[in-house]
Amino acid sequence: MPIDGVAYSLLVALGTAALLAGFIDAVVGGGGLIQIPALFTALPNAAPATLFGTNKFASVFGTSNAAWRYARRVRMPWRTTLPAALAAFASSYLGAMAVAWLPPELLRPLILLLLVGAAVYTFSNRNFGAIHRPQHSGRHEFAYALAVGGVIGFYDGFFGPGTGSFLIFLFIRFFGFDFLHASAASKVVNVATNLAALGFFLPHGHILPLVAVLMASCNVLGSLLGTHLALRHGSGFIRKVFLCVVSVFIIKFAHDTFA
């Protein structure tokens, strides 16, 4: 009997998409670029909120696994990461509320511009994210962390795609992290925003529970592979994947904006 009314062939496709999404998310974020379109394609008659809730449920397990594995091997910059995560958790609710009065599509041109800027900046600065040199401490570190977490949390609650990639770029640009530490820190913040979203989706029943569990399992497997490669090959590998993912985002956002 199909799970949650979904045919087995579609379940295989969704599991594969979740596996790839978990891998990408564990390295540089951006797994939603794979997982969300897969859900909407496989289940076109399901309510969007249900598909988003299923996506968040699957993602939070893979991201939590990645955060835990990074924390075991990398000296986590908790003084920056925790305030950013708390601010992101809180502001993601505001982002979700803002959807009611401002269509997310209005953000596409701005997000496209920011993605292009991030890609150009990273391409043109070969040493960007190569060395871990934290730049702030004390009150300045706390204030910047709250600002970054607040902005990214709002964006994730309001729109979402590319949240992990934006976090990595901001942690490097404003805090002096290398790609490895930035990726590790971004996972903790991503867990916070995913949990905040689930705080809305789960009580309202916006989830396909069995499909979500299946996808979560596959997402964790992808996360295991992604964190293994990221920890083994370090910042250079993460930088390359980051540029590839951001380039794909630019193509997708350009198509969605101008097509």
PDB file of C-alpha atoms in Angstrom:
ATOM      1  CA  MET A   1       0.000   0.000   0.000  1.00  0.00           C
ATOM      2  CA  PRO A   2       1.468   3.415  -0.935  1.00  0.00           C
ATOM      3  CA  ILE A   3       2.812   5.536   1.920  1.00  0.00           C
ATOM      4  CA  ASP A   4       0.609   8.580   2.634  1.00  0.00           C
ATOM      5  CA  GLY A   5      -1.091   7.825  -0.681  1.00  0.00           C
ATOM      6  CA  VAL A   6       2.155   8.313  -2.623  1.00  0.00           C
ATOM      7  CA  ALA A   7       3.190   5.712  -5.215  1.00  0.00           C
ATOM      8  CA  TYR A   8       6.389   3.757  -4.578  1.00  0.00           C
ATOM      9  CA  SER A   9       8.083   5.139  -7.691  1.00  0.00           C
ATOM     10  CA  LEU A  10       7.521   8.682  -6.435  1.00  0.00           C
ATOM     11  CA  LEU A  11       8.799   7.700  -2.992  1.00  0.00           C
ATOM     12  CA  VAL A  12      12.039   6.494  -4.568  1.00  0.00           C
ATOM     13  CA  ALA A  13      12.365   9.814  -6.416  1.00  0.00           C
ATOM     14  CA  LEU A  14      11.684  11.806  -3.242  1.00  0.00           C
ATOM     15  CA  GLY A  15      14.155   9.708  -1.259  1.00  0.00           C
ATOM     16  CA  THR A  16      16.844  10.275  -3.882  1.00  0.00           C
ATOM     17  CA  ALA A  17      16.151  14.015  -3.884  1.00  0.00           C
ATOM     18  CA  ALA A  18      16.375  14.082  -0.078  1.00  0.00           C
ATOM     19  CA  LEU A  19      19.695  12.217  -0.208  1.00  0.00           C
ATOM     20  CA  LEU A  20      21.177  14.774  -2.611  1.00  0.00           C
ATOM     21  CA  ALA A  21      19.671  17.646  -0.633  1.00  0.00           C
ATOM     22  CA  GLY A  22      21.220  16.346   2.580  1.00  0.00           C
ATOM     23  CA  PHE A  23      24.611  16.158   0.910  1.00  0.00           C
ATOM     24  CA  ILE A  24      24.452  19.711  -0.462  1.00  0.00           C
ATOM     25  CA  ASP A  25      23.044  21.123   2.771  1.00  0.00           C
ATOM     26  CA  ALA A  26      25.808  19.523   4.831  1.00  0.00           C
ATOM     27  CA  VAL A  27      28.513  21.175   2.753  1.00  0.00           C
ATOM     28  CA  VAL A  28      27.221  24.627   1.792  1.00  0.00           C
ATOM     29  CA  GLY A  29      23.445  24.736   2.225  1.00  0.00           C
ATOM     30  CA  GLY A  30      21.023  25.005  -0.665  1.00  0.00           C
ATOM     31  CA  GLY A  31      19.448  21.569  -0.405  1.00  0.00           C
ATOM     32  CA  GLY A  32      16.031  23.178  -0.753  1.00  0.00           C
ATOM     33  CA  LEU A  33      16.919  23.806  -4.392  1.00  0.00           C
ATOM     34  CA  ILE A  34      16.577  20.039  -4.855  1.00  0.00           C
ATOM     35  CA  GLN A  35      14.104  18.914  -2.221  1.00  0.00           C
ATOM     36  CA  ILE A  36      11.347  21.522  -2.607  1.00  0.00           C
ATOM     37  CA  PRO A  37      10.975  21.241  -6.424  1.00  0.00           C
ATOM     38  CA  ALA A  38      10.982  17.439  -6.036  1.00  0.00           C
ATOM     39  CA  LEU A  39       8.076  17.603  -3.583  1.00  0.00           C
ATOM     40  CA  PHE A  40       6.060  20.006  -5.737  1.00  0.00           C
ATOM     41  CA  THR A  41       6.690  17.899  -8.856  1.00  0.00           C
ATOM     42  CA  ALA A  42       5.884  14.554  -7.225  1.00  0.00           C
ATOM     43  CA  LEU A  43       2.848  15.825  -5.291  1.00  0.00           C
ATOM     44  CA  PRO A  44       1.259  18.617  -7.384  1.00  0.00           C
ATOM     45  CA  ASN A  45      -2.140  18.265  -5.676  1.00  0.00           C
ATOM     46  CA  ALA A  46      -0.857  18.613  -2.110  1.00  0.00           C
ATOM     47  CA  ALA A  47      -1.220  21.909  -0.262  1.00  0.00           C
ATOM     48  CA  PRO A  48       1.956  24.046  -0.495  1.00  0.00           C
ATOM     49  CA  ALA A  49       2.086  24.432   3.295  1.00  0.00           C
ATOM     50  CA  THR A  50       2.059  20.632   3.652  1.00  0.00           C
ATOM     51  CA  LEU A  51       4.956  20.285   1.204  1.00  0.00           C
ATOM     52  CA  PHE A  52       6.948  23.010   2.959  1.00  0.00           C
ATOM     53  CA  GLY A  53       6.298  21.352   6.322  1.00  0.00           C
ATOM     54  CA  THR A  54       7.420  17.983   4.972  1.00  0.00           C
ATOM     55  CA  ASN A  55      10.550  19.605   3.543  1.00  0.00           C
ATOM     56  CA  LYS A  56      11.428  21.278   6.847  1.00  0.00           C
ATOM     57  CA  PHE A  57      10.908  18.053   8.789  1.00  0.00           C
ATOM     58  CA  ALA A  58      13.260  16.165   6.484  1.00  0.00           C
ATOM     59  CA  SER A  59      15.825  18.955   6.460  1.00  0.00           C
ATOM     60  CA  VAL A  60      16.057  19.488  10.196  1.00  0.00           C
ATOM     61  CA  PHE A  61      17.291  15.950  10.794  1.00  0.00           C
ATOM     62  CA  GLY A  62      20.009  16.129   8.155  1.00  0.00           C
ATOM     63  CA  THR A  63      21.094  19.585   9.277  1.00  0.00           C
ATOM     64  CA  SER A  64      21.126  18.555  12.941  1.00  0.00           C
ATOM     65  CA  ASN A  65      23.286  15.568  12.084  1.00  0.00           C
ATOM     66  CA  ALA A  66      25.685  17.806  10.153  1.00  0.00           C
ATOM     67  CA  ALA A  67      25.844  20.312  13.021  1.00  0.00           C
ATOM     68  CA  TRP A  68      26.633  17.520  15.502  1.00  0.00           C
ATOM     69  CA  ARG A  69      29.358  16.011  13.312  1.00  0.00           C
ATOM     70  CA  TYR A  70      30.972  19.405  12.692  1.00  0.00           C
ATOM     71  CA  ALA A  71      30.874  20.186  16.411  1.00  0.00           C
ATOM     72  CA  ARG A  72      32.785  16.970  17.147  1.00  0.00           C
ATOM     73  CA  ARG A  73      35.609  17.763  14.713  1.00  0.00           C
ATOM     74  CA  VAL A  74      35.718  21.557  14.431  1.00  0.00           C
ATOM     75  CA  ARG A  75      36.213  24.073  17.196  1.00  0.00           C
ATOM     76  CA  MET A  76      32.825  25.720  16.939  1.00  0.00           C
ATOM     77  CA  PRO A  77      32.681  29.532  17.296  1.00  0.00           C
ATOM     78  CA  TRP A  78      29.837  29.338  19.805  1.00  0.00           C
ATOM     79  CA  ARG A  79      30.061  32.997  20.886  1.00  0.00           C
ATOM     80  CA  THR A  80      29.041  33.974  17.376  1.00  0.00           C
ATOM     81  CA  THR A  81      26.906  30.988  16.471  1.00  0.00           C
ATOM     82  CA  LEU A  82      24.527  30.828  19.445  1.00  0.00           C
ATOM     83  CA  PRO A  83      23.398  34.500  19.398  1.00  0.00           C
ATOM     84  CA  ALA A  84      22.927  34.231  15.634  1.00  0.00           C
ATOM     85  CA  ALA A  85      20.879  31.051  16.058  1.00  0.00           C
ATOM     86  CA  LEU A  86      18.656  32.579  18.749  1.00  0.00           C
ATOM     87  CA  ALA A  87      18.029  35.706  16.688  1.00  0.00           C
ATOM     88  CA  ALA A  88      17.314  33.607  13.601  1.00  0.00           C
ATOM     89  CA  PHE A  89      14.848  31.446  15.521  1.00  0.00           C
ATOM     90  CA  ALA A  90      12.902  34.473  16.709  1.00  0.00           C
ATOM     91  CA  SER A  91      12.944  36.470  13.475  1.00  0.00           C
ATOM     92  CA  SER A  92      11.894  33.534  11.308  1.00  0.00           C
ATOM     93  CA  TYR A  93       8.412  33.895  12.835  1.00  0.00           C
ATOM     94  CA  LEU A  94       8.338  37.518  11.698  1.00  0.00           C
ATOM     95  CA  GLY A  95       9.377  36.447   8.233  1.00  0.00           C
ATOM     96  CA  ALA A  96       6.555  33.916   8.079  1.00  0.00           C
ATOM     97  CA  MET A  97       4.083  36.580   9.183  1.00  0.00           C
ATOM     98  CA  ALA A  98       5.338  39.004   6.531  1.00  0.00           C
ATOM     99  CA  VAL A  99       4.301  36.601   3.771  1.00  0.00           C
ATOM    100  CA  ALA A 100       0.697  37.588   4.474  1.00  0.00           C
ATOM    101  CA  TRP A 101       1.207  41.171   3.302  1.00  0.00           C
ATOM    102  CA  LEU A 102       4.204  41.069   0.969  1.00  0.00           C
ATOM    103  CA  PRO A 103       4.450  38.484  -1.846  1.00  0.00           C
ATOM    104  CA  PRO A 104       7.831  36.659  -1.719  1.00  0.00           C
ATOM    105  CA  GLU A 105       8.140  36.985  -5.518  1.00  0.00           C
ATOM    106  CA  LEU A 106       8.938  40.674  -5.057  1.00  0.00           C
ATOM    107  CA  LEU A 107      12.231  39.615  -3.475  1.00  0.00           C
ATOM    108  CA  ARG A 108      13.489  37.631  -6.474  1.00  0.00           C
ATOM    109  CA  PRO A 109      15.323  40.490  -8.258  1.00  0.00           C
ATOM    110  CA  LEU A 110      17.009  41.563  -5.004  1.00  0.00           C
ATOM    111  CA  ILE A 111      18.044  38.004  -4.127  1.00  0.00           C
ATOM    112  CA  LEU A 112      19.397  37.513  -7.639  1.00  0.00           C
ATOM    113  CA  LEU A 113      21.500  40.652  -7.263  1.00  0.00           C
ATOM    114  CA  LEU A 114      22.830  39.513  -3.872  1.00  0.00           C
ATOM    115  CA  LEU A 115      23.708  36.075  -5.227  1.00  0.00           C
ATOM    116  CA  VAL A 116      25.611  37.574  -8.155  1.00  0.00           C
ATOM    117  CA  GLY A 117      27.449  39.880  -5.760  1.00  0.00           C
ATOM    118  CA  ALA A 118      28.408  36.983  -3.475  1.00  0.00           C
ATOM    119  CA  ALA A 119      29.646  34.911  -6.414  1.00  0.00           C
ATOM    120  CA  VAL A 120      31.684  37.744  -7.938  1.00  0.00           C
ATOM    121  CA  TYR A 121      33.208  38.648  -4.564  1.00  0.00           C
ATOM    122  CA  THR A 122      34.188  35.029  -3.889  1.00  0.00           C
ATOM    123  CA  PHE A 123      35.567  34.452  -7.396  1.00  0.00           C
ATOM    124  CA  SER A 124      37.634  37.628  -7.337  1.00  0.00           C
ATOM    125  CA  ASN A 125      39.110  37.032  -3.868  1.00  0.00           C
ATOM    126  CA  ARG A 126      41.091  33.798  -3.987  1.00  0.00           C
ATOM    127  CA  ASN A 127      41.907  33.991  -0.272  1.00  0.00           C
ATOM    128  CA  PHE A 128      38.285  34.578   0.736  1.00  0.00           C
ATOM    129  CA  GLY A 129      37.450  31.975   3.372  1.00  0.00           C
ATOM    130  CA  ALA A 130      40.842  30.278   3.128  1.00  0.00           C
ATOM    131  CA  ILE A 131      42.096  31.250   6.598  1.00  0.00           C
ATOM    132  CA  HIS A 132      40.177  31.255   9.871  1.00  0.00           C
ATOM    133  CA  ARG A 133      40.839  34.647  11.482  1.00  0.00           C
ATOM    134  CA  PRO A 134      37.904  35.738  13.689  1.00  0.00           C
ATOM    135  CA  GLN A 135      37.592  39.512  13.537  1.00  0.00           C
ATOM    136  CA  HIS A 136      35.323  40.444  16.441  1.00  0.00           C
ATOM    137  CA  SER A 137      34.978  39.781  20.143  1.00  0.00           C
ATOM    138  CA  GLY A 138      32.859  40.859  23.083  1.00  0.00           C
ATOM    139  CA  ARG A 139      29.937  43.192  22.457  1.00  0.00           C
ATOM    140  CA  HIS A 140      30.774  43.748  18.796  1.00  0.00           C
ATOM    141  CA  GLU A 141      30.755  40.000  18.127  1.00  0.00           C
ATOM    142  CA  PHE A 142      27.436  39.610  19.948  1.00  0.00           C
ATOM    143  CA  ALA A 143      25.818  42.544  18.136  1.00  0.00           C
ATOM    144  CA  TYR A 144      26.970  41.430  14.683  1.00  0.00           C
ATOM    145  CA  ALA A 145      25.827  37.880  15.411  1.00  0.00           C
ATOM    146  CA  LEU A 146      22.356  39.080  16.395  1.00  0.00           C
ATOM    147  CA  ALA A 147      22.152  41.207  13.248  1.00  0.00           C
ATOM    148  CA  VAL A 148      23.219  38.411  10.904  1.00  0.00           C
ATOM    149  CA  GLY A 149      20.963  35.866  12.614  1.00  0.00           C
ATOM    150  CA  GLY A 150      18.016  38.259  12.613  1.00  0.00           C
ATOM    151  CA  VAL A 151      18.288  39.096   8.922  1.00  0.00           C
ATOM    152  CA  ILE A 152      18.851  35.503   7.811  1.00  0.00           C
ATOM    153  CA  GLY A 153      16.128  34.177  10.100  1.00  0.00           C
ATOM    154  CA  PHE A 154      13.623  36.652   8.653  1.00  0.00           C
ATOM    155  CA  TYR A 155      14.674  35.713   5.131  1.00  0.00           C
ATOM    156  CA  ASP A 156      14.354  31.988   5.836  1.00  0.00           C
ATOM    157  CA  GLY A 157      10.883  32.397   7.319  1.00  0.00           C
ATOM    158  CA  PHE A 158       9.763  34.682   4.517  1.00  0.00           C
ATOM    159  CA  PHE A 159      11.367  33.112   1.450  1.00  0.00           C
ATOM    160  CA  GLY A 160      14.108  30.576   2.236  1.00  0.00           C
ATOM    161  CA  PRO A 161      16.104  29.400  -0.794  1.00  0.00           C
ATOM    162  CA  GLY A 162      19.855  29.787  -0.328  1.00  0.00           C
ATOM    163  CA  THR A 163      19.718  30.470   3.408  1.00  0.00           C
ATOM    164  CA  GLY A 164      22.701  28.231   4.182  1.00  0.00           C
ATOM    165  CA  SER A 165      24.803  29.693   1.374  1.00  0.00           C
ATOM    166  CA  PHE A 166      24.067  33.256   2.470  1.00  0.00           C
ATOM    167  CA  LEU A 167      24.997  32.348   6.044  1.00  0.00           C
ATOM    168  CA  ILE A 168      28.349  30.940   4.980  1.00  0.00           C
ATOM    169  CA  PHE A 169      29.146  34.055   2.955  1.00  0.00           C
ATOM    170  CA  LEU A 170      28.196  36.369   5.836  1.00  0.00           C
ATOM    171  CA  PHE A 171      30.144  34.397   8.446  1.00  0.00           C
ATOM    172  CA  ILE A 172      33.242  34.655   6.263  1.00  0.00           C
ATOM    173  CA  ARG A 173      32.766  38.281   5.203  1.00  0.00           C
ATOM    174  CA  PHE A 174      31.842  39.790   8.578  1.00  0.00           C
ATOM    175  CA  PHE A 175      33.456  37.432  11.094  1.00  0.00           C
ATOM    176  CA  GLY A 176      36.618  36.286   9.326  1.00  0.00           C
ATOM    177  CA  PHE A 177      35.774  32.572   9.382  1.00  0.00           C
ATOM    178  CA  ASP A 178      37.171  30.136   6.852  1.00  0.00           C
ATOM    179  CA  PHE A 179      34.751  28.057   4.756  1.00  0.00           C
ATOM    180  CA  LEU A 180      34.924  25.080   7.107  1.00  0.00           C
ATOM    181  CA  HIS A 181      34.065  27.031  10.269  1.00  0.00           C
ATOM    182  CA  ALA A 182      31.464  29.105   8.402  1.00  0.00           C
ATOM    183  CA  SER A 183      29.767  25.948   7.128  1.00  0.00           C
ATOM    184  CA  ALA A 184      29.803  24.443  10.623  1.00  0.00           C
ATOM    185  CA  ALA A 185      28.315  27.576  12.195  1.00  0.00           C
ATOM    186  CA  SER A 186      25.675  27.884   9.501  1.00  0.00           C
ATOM    187  CA  LYS A 187      24.316  24.422  10.347  1.00  0.00           C
ATOM    188  CA  VAL A 188      23.511  25.461  13.911  1.00  0.00           C
ATOM    189  CA  VAL A 189      21.639  28.532  12.676  1.00  0.00           C
ATOM    190  CA  ASN A 190      19.836  26.451  10.045  1.00  0.00           C
ATOM    191  CA  VAL A 191      18.672  24.031  12.733  1.00  0.00           C
ATOM    192  CA  ALA A 192      17.203  26.969  14.661  1.00  0.00           C
ATOM    193  CA  THR A 193      15.298  28.341  11.656  1.00  0.00           C
ATOM    194  CA  ASN A 194      14.021  24.873  10.692  1.00  0.00           C
ATOM    195  CA  LEU A 195      12.776  24.247  14.225  1.00  0.00           C
ATOM    196  CA  ALA A 196      11.040  27.623  14.247  1.00  0.00           C
ATOM    197  CA  ALA A 197       9.271  26.769  10.996  1.00  0.00           C
ATOM    198  CA  LEU A 198       8.234  23.355  12.316  1.00  0.00           C
ATOM    199  CA  GLY A 199       6.799  25.105  15.349  1.00  0.00           C
ATOM    200  CA  PHE A 200       4.197  26.449  12.942  1.00  0.00           C
ATOM    201  CA  PHE A 201       3.817  23.583  10.472  1.00  0.00           C
ATOM    202  CA  LEU A 202       3.487  20.647  12.898  1.00  0.00           C
ATOM    203  CA  PRO A 203       0.711  21.997  15.190  1.00  0.00           C
ATOM    204  CA  HIS A 204      -1.314  22.917  12.100  1.00  0.00           C
ATOM    205  CA  GLY A 205      -0.902  19.468  10.568  1.00  0.00           C
ATOM    206  CA  HIS A 206       1.049  20.711   7.535  1.00  0.00           C
ATOM    207  CA  ILE A 207       3.075  17.531   7.016  1.00  0.00           C
ATOM    208  CA  LEU A 208       2.920  14.111   5.344  1.00  0.00           C
ATOM    209  CA  PRO A 209       4.304  12.167   8.312  1.00  0.00           C
ATOM    210  CA  LEU A 210       5.429   8.910   6.694  1.00  0.00           C
ATOM    211  CA  VAL A 211       6.864  10.632   3.624  1.00  0.00           C
ATOM    212  CA  ALA A 212       8.619  13.097   5.924  1.00  0.00           C
ATOM    213  CA  VAL A 213      10.214  10.277   7.952  1.00  0.00           C
ATOM    214  CA  LEU A 214      11.384   8.524   4.777  1.00  0.00           C
ATOM    215  CA  MET A 215      12.885  11.729   3.384  1.00  0.00           C
ATOM    216  CA  ALA A 216      14.455  12.575   6.742  1.00  0.00           C
ATOM    217  CA  SER A 217      16.244   9.222   6.774  1.00  0.00           C
ATOM    218  CA  CYS A 218      17.594   9.793   3.261  1.00  0.00           C
ATOM    219  CA  ASN A 219      18.517  13.374   4.139  1.00  0.00           C
ATOM    220  CA  VAL A 220      20.600  12.144   7.083  1.00  0.00           C
ATOM    221  CA  LEU A 221      22.439   9.674   4.826  1.00  0.00           C
ATOM    222  CA  GLY A 222      23.302  12.497   2.440  1.00  0.00           C
ATOM    223  CA  SER A 223      24.371  14.619   5.380  1.00  0.00           C
ATOM    224  CA  LEU A 224      26.762  11.902   6.568  1.00  0.00           C
ATOM    225  CA  LEU A 225      28.460  11.828   3.178  1.00  0.00           C
ATOM    226  CA  GLY A 226      28.561  15.618   2.857  1.00  0.00           C
ATOM    227  CA  THR A 227      30.087  16.242   6.280  1.00  0.00           C
ATOM    228  CA  HIS A 228      32.606  13.434   5.748  1.00  0.00           C
ATOM    229  CA  LEU A 229      33.886  15.012   2.530  1.00  0.00           C
ATOM    230  CA  ALA A 230      33.809  18.555   3.945  1.00  0.00           C
ATOM    231  CA  LEU A 231      35.789  17.575   7.034  1.00  0.00           C
ATOM    232  CA  ARG A 232      38.218  15.487   5.017  1.00  0.00           C
ATOM    233  CA  HIS A 233      38.949  18.033   2.285  1.00  0.00           C
ATOM    234  CA  GLY A 234      38.428  21.269   4.235  1.00  0.00           C
ATOM    235  CA  SER A 235      37.797  24.844   3.141  1.00  0.00           C
ATOM    236  CA  GLY A 236      39.088  24.442  -0.414  1.00  0.00           C
ATOM    237  CA  PHE A 237      36.510  21.762  -1.181  1.00  0.00           C
ATOM    238  CA  ILE A 238      33.697  23.726   0.477  1.00  0.00           C
ATOM    239  CA  ARG A 239      34.641  26.853  -1.504  1.00  0.00           C
ATOM    240  CA  LYS A 240      34.313  24.978  -4.795  1.00  0.00           C
ATOM    241  CA  VAL A 241      30.952  23.487  -3.860  1.00  0.00           C
ATOM    242  CA  PHE A 242      29.799  26.904  -2.627  1.00  0.00           C
ATOM    243  CA  LEU A 243      30.582  28.537  -5.969  1.00  0.00           C
ATOM    244  CA  CYS A 244      28.862  25.726  -7.868  1.00  0.00           C
ATOM    245  CA  VAL A 245      25.702  25.930  -5.754  1.00  0.00           C
ATOM    246  CA  VAL A 246      25.549  29.725  -5.895  1.00  0.00           C
ATOM    247  CA  SER A 247      25.980  29.595  -9.680  1.00  0.00           C
ATOM    248  CA  VAL A 248      23.037  27.195  -9.941  1.00  0.00           C
ATOM    249  CA  PHE A 249      20.985  29.496  -7.711  1.00  0.00           C
ATOM    250  CA  ILE A 250      21.799  32.447  -9.971  1.00  0.00           C
ATOM    251  CA  ILE A 251      20.626  30.546 -13.053  1.00  0.00           C
ATOM    252  CA  LYS A 252      17.419  29.443 -11.328  1.00  0.00           C
ATOM    253  CA  PHE A 253      16.589  32.876  -9.916  1.00  0.00           C
ATOM    254  CA  ALA A 254      17.340  34.542 -13.266  1.00  0.00           C
ATOM    255  CA  HIS A 255      15.005  32.110 -15.006  1.00  0.00           C
ATOM    256  CA  ASP A 256      12.245  32.563 -12.416  1.00  0.00           C
ATOM    257  CA  THR A 257      12.621  36.359 -12.511  1.00  0.00           C
ATOM    258  CA  PHE A 258      12.807  37.013 -16.238  1.00  0.00           C
ATOM    259  CA  ALA A 259      11.172  33.987 -17.882  1.00  0.00           C
TER     260      ALA A 259
END
